[in-house]
Coordinates of C-alpha atoms in Angstrom, one line a residue:
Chain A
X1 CA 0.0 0.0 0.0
X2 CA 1.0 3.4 -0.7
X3 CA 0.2 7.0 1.3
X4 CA 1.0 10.6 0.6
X5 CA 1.6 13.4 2.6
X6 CA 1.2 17.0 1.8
X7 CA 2.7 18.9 4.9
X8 CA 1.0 22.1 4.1
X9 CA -2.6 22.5 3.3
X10 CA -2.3 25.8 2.9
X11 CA 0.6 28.3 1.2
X12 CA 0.3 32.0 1.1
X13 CA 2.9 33.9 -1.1
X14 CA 3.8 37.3 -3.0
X15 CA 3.4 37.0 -6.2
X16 CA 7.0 36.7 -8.0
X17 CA 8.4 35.2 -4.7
X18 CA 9.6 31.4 -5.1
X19 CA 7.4 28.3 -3.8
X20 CA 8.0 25.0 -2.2
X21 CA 4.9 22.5 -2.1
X22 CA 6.3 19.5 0.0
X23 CA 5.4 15.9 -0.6
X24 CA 6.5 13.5 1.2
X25 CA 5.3 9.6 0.5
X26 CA 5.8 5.8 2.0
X27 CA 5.5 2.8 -0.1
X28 CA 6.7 -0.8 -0.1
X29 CA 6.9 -1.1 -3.8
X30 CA 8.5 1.2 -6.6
X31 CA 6.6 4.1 -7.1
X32 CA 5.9 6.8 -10.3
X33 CA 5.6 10.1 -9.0
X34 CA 3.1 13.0 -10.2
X35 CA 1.6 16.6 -9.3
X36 CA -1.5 17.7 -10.4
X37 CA -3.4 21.0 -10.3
X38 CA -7.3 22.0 -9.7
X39 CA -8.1 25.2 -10.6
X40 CA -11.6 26.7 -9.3
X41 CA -14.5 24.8 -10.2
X42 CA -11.9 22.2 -12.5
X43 CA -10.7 18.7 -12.4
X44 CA -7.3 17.7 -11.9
X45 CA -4.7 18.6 -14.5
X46 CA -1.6 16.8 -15.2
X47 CA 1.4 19.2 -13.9
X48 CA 4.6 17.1 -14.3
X49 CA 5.3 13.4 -13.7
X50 CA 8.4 11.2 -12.5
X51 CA 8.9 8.0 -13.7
X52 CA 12.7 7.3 -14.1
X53 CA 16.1 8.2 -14.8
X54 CA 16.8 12.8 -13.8
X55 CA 15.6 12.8 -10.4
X56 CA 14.6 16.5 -11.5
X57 CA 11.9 17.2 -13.8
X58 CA 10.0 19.8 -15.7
X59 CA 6.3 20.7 -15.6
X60 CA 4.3 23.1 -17.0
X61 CA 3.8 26.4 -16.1
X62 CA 7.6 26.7 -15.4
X63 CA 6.6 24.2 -12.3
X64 CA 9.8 21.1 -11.7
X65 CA 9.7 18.7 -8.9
X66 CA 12.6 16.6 -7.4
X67 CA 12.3 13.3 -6.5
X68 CA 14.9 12.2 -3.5
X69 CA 14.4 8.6 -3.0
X70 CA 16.3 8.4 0.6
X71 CA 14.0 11.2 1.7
X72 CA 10.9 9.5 -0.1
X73 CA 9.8 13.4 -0.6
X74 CA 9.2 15.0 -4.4
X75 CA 9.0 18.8 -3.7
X76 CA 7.0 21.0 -6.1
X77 CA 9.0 24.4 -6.9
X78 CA 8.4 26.9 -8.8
X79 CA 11.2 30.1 -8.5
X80 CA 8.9 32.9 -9.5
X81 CA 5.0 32.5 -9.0
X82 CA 1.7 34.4 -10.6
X83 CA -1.4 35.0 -9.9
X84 CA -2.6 32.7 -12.4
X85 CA -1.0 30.0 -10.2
X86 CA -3.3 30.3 -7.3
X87 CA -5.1 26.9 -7.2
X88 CA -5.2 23.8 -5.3
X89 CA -2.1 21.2 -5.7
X90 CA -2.0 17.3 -5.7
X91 CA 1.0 15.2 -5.2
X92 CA 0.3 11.2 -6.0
X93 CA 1.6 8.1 -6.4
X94 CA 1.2 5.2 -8.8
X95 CA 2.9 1.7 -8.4
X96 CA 5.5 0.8 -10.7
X97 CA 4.9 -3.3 -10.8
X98 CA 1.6 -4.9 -12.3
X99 CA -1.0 -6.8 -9.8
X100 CA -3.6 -6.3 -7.9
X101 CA -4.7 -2.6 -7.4
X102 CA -1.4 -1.1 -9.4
X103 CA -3.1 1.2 -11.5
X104 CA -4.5 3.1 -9.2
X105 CA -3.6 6.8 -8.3
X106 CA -2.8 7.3 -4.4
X107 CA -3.2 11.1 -3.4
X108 CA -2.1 13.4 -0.9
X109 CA -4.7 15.8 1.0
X110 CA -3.7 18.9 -1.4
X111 CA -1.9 22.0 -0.7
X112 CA -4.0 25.3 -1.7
X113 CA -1.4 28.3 -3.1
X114 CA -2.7 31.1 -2.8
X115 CA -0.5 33.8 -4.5
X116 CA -0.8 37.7 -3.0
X117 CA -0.7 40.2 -5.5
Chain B
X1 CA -9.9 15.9 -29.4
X2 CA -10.2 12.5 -26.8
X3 CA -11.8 13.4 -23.4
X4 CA -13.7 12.3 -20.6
X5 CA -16.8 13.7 -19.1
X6 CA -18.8 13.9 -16.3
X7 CA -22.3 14.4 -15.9
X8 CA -24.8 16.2 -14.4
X9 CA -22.2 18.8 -12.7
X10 CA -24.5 19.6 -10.2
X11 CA -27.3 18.1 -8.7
X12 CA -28.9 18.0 -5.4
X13 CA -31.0 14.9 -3.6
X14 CA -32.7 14.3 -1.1
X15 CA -31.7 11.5 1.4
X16 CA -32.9 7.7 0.5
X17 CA -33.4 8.5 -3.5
X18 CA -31.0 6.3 -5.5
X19 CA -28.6 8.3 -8.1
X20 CA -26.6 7.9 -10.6
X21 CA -23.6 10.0 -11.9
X22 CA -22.6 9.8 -15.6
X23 CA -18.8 9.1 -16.8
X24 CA -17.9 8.7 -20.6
X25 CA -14.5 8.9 -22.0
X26 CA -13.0 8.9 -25.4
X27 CA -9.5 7.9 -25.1
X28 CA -10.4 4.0 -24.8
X29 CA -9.1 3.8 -21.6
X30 CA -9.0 0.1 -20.4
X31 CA -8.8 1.9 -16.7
X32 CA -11.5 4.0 -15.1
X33 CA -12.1 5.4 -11.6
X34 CA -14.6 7.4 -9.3
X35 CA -13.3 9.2 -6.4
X36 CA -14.9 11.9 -4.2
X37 CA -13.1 14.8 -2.8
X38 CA -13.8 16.5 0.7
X39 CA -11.9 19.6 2.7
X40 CA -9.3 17.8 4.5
X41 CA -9.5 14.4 2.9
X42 CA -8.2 15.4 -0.7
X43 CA -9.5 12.3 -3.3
X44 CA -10.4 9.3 -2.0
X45 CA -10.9 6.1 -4.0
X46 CA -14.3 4.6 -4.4
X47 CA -14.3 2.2 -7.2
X48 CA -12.6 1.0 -10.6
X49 CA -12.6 -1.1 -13.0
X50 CA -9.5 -2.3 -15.5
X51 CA -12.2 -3.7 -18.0
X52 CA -15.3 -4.6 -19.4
X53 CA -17.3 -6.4 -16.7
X54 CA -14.7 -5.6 -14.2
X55 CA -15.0 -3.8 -11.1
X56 CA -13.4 -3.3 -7.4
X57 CA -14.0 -1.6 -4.5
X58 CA -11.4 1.2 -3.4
X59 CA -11.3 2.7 0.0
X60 CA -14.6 4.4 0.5
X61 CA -17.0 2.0 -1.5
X62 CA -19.6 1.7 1.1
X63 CA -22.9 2.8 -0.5
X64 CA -21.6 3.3 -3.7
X65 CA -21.8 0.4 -6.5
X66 CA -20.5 1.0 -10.4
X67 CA -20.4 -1.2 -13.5
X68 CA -18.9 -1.7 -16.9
X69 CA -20.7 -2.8 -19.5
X70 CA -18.2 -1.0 -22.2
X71 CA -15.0 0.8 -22.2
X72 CA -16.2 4.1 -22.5
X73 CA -18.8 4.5 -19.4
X74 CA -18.5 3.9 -16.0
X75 CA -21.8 5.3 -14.0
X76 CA -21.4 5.6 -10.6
X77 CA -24.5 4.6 -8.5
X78 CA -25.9 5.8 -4.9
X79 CA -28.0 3.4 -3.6
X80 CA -29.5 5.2 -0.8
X81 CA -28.2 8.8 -0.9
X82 CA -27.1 10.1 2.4
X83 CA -26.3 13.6 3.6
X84 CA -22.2 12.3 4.3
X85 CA -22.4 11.8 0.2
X86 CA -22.3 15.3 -0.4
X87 CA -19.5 15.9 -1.9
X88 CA -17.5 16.5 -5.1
X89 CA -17.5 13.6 -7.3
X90 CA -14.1 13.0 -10.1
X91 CA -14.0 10.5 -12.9
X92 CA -10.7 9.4 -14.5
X93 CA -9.8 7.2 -16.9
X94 CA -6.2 5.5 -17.9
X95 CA -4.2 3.5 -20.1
X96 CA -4.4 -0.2 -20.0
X97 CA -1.1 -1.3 -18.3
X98 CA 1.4 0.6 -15.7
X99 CA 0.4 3.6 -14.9
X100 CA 3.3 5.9 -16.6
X101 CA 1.2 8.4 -17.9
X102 CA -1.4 9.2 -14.7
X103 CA -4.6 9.3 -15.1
X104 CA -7.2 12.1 -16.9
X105 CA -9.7 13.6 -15.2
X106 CA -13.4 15.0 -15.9
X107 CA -14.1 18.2 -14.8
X108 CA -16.3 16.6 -11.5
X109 CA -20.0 16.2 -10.4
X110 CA -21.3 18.2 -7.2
X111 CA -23.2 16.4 -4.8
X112 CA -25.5 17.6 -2.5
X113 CA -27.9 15.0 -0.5
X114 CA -30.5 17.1 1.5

């Protein structure tokens, strides 16, 4: 089984200050890595995914995450935030090998940003 | 373009009525989910299915009951609605094998039993 933690339900920032969204997860089994994004009223977007090889990756939006596997954590960043970016963030985790229940997304509780003009 | 969606978006209930939530995707997905999402729980699993005729309970299946009689739709059914099924409902769908590329999402159903 798999869980996800999300540290912070709740960031406030300045608008064109840097963000950290921390995600920190447990699993017996080798994991894939992803953030998503809700917007207002929206579903879940994709934002950036890990699944092997650079532990740092690139999302859109100017978003990148890096995945640390001794500190099981994959930390949203972002080094200069917008308005635009205000929205609710998801950090999940999918298992790597097939079985039993493998597919499945595993999601943190969600960190609302919520960028100050 | 492929896509997946969700319907009604909104609709209220009132407690005991049975309902059903629509879900029809595009991208023939083999894999297709409901969660719900509440403040402070984030998205919980209730069911999915990997295939026609397949279908599992996830974490929070109680009262809930889906089925899959082709790859596209998946409705999610309230037996019984209750007042602690308000809530926002999220359909996704995914490729047929490791999950590399996540899972798509419609753009979610809200719930209110009254």
């Amino acid at each position: 089984a798999q869980s996800v933690t999300q540290l912070d339900s709740q960031v406030p920032v300045f608008e064109e200050a840097p963000v950290e969204l921390r995600c920190n997860y447990s699993s017996s089994v080798s994991v894939y890595l992803f953030w998503y994004v809700q917007y207002p009223n929206q579903g879940l977007q994709l934002l950036l995914k890990y699944l092997s090889g650079s532990t740092l990756v690139k999302g859109i939006n100017g978003f990148e995450a890096e995945f640390n596997k001794s500190q099981t954590s994959f930390h949203l960043r972002k080094p200069s935030v917008h308005i635009s970016d205000t929205a609710e963030y998801f950090c999940a985790v999918a298992p790597k090998e097939s079985g039993a229940g493998s597919y499945q997304l595993t999601f943190g509780k969600g960190t609302k940003l919520s960028v100050i003009p | 373009d492929a896509e997946i969606t969700q319907s009604p978006r909104h609709k209220i209930t009132e407690t005991g009525r049975q309902v059903t939530l629509a879900c029809h995707q595009t991208w023939n997905h083999n894999n297709m989910f409901w969660y719900r999402q509440d403040l402070g729980h984030g998205l919980r699993l209730i069911h999915y299915s990997y295939g026609v005729q397949d279908t599992n309970k996830g974490e929070v299946s109680d009262g809930y009951s889906v089925s899959r009689s082709n790859t596209e739709d998946l409705p999610l059914t309230l037996e019984s609605a209750a007042s602690s099924q308000t809530s926002v409902y999220f359909c996704a769908s995914s490729e047929k094998g490791l999950n590399r590329k996540g899972a798509f999402f419609g753009q979610g159903t809200r719930l209110t039993v009254v």
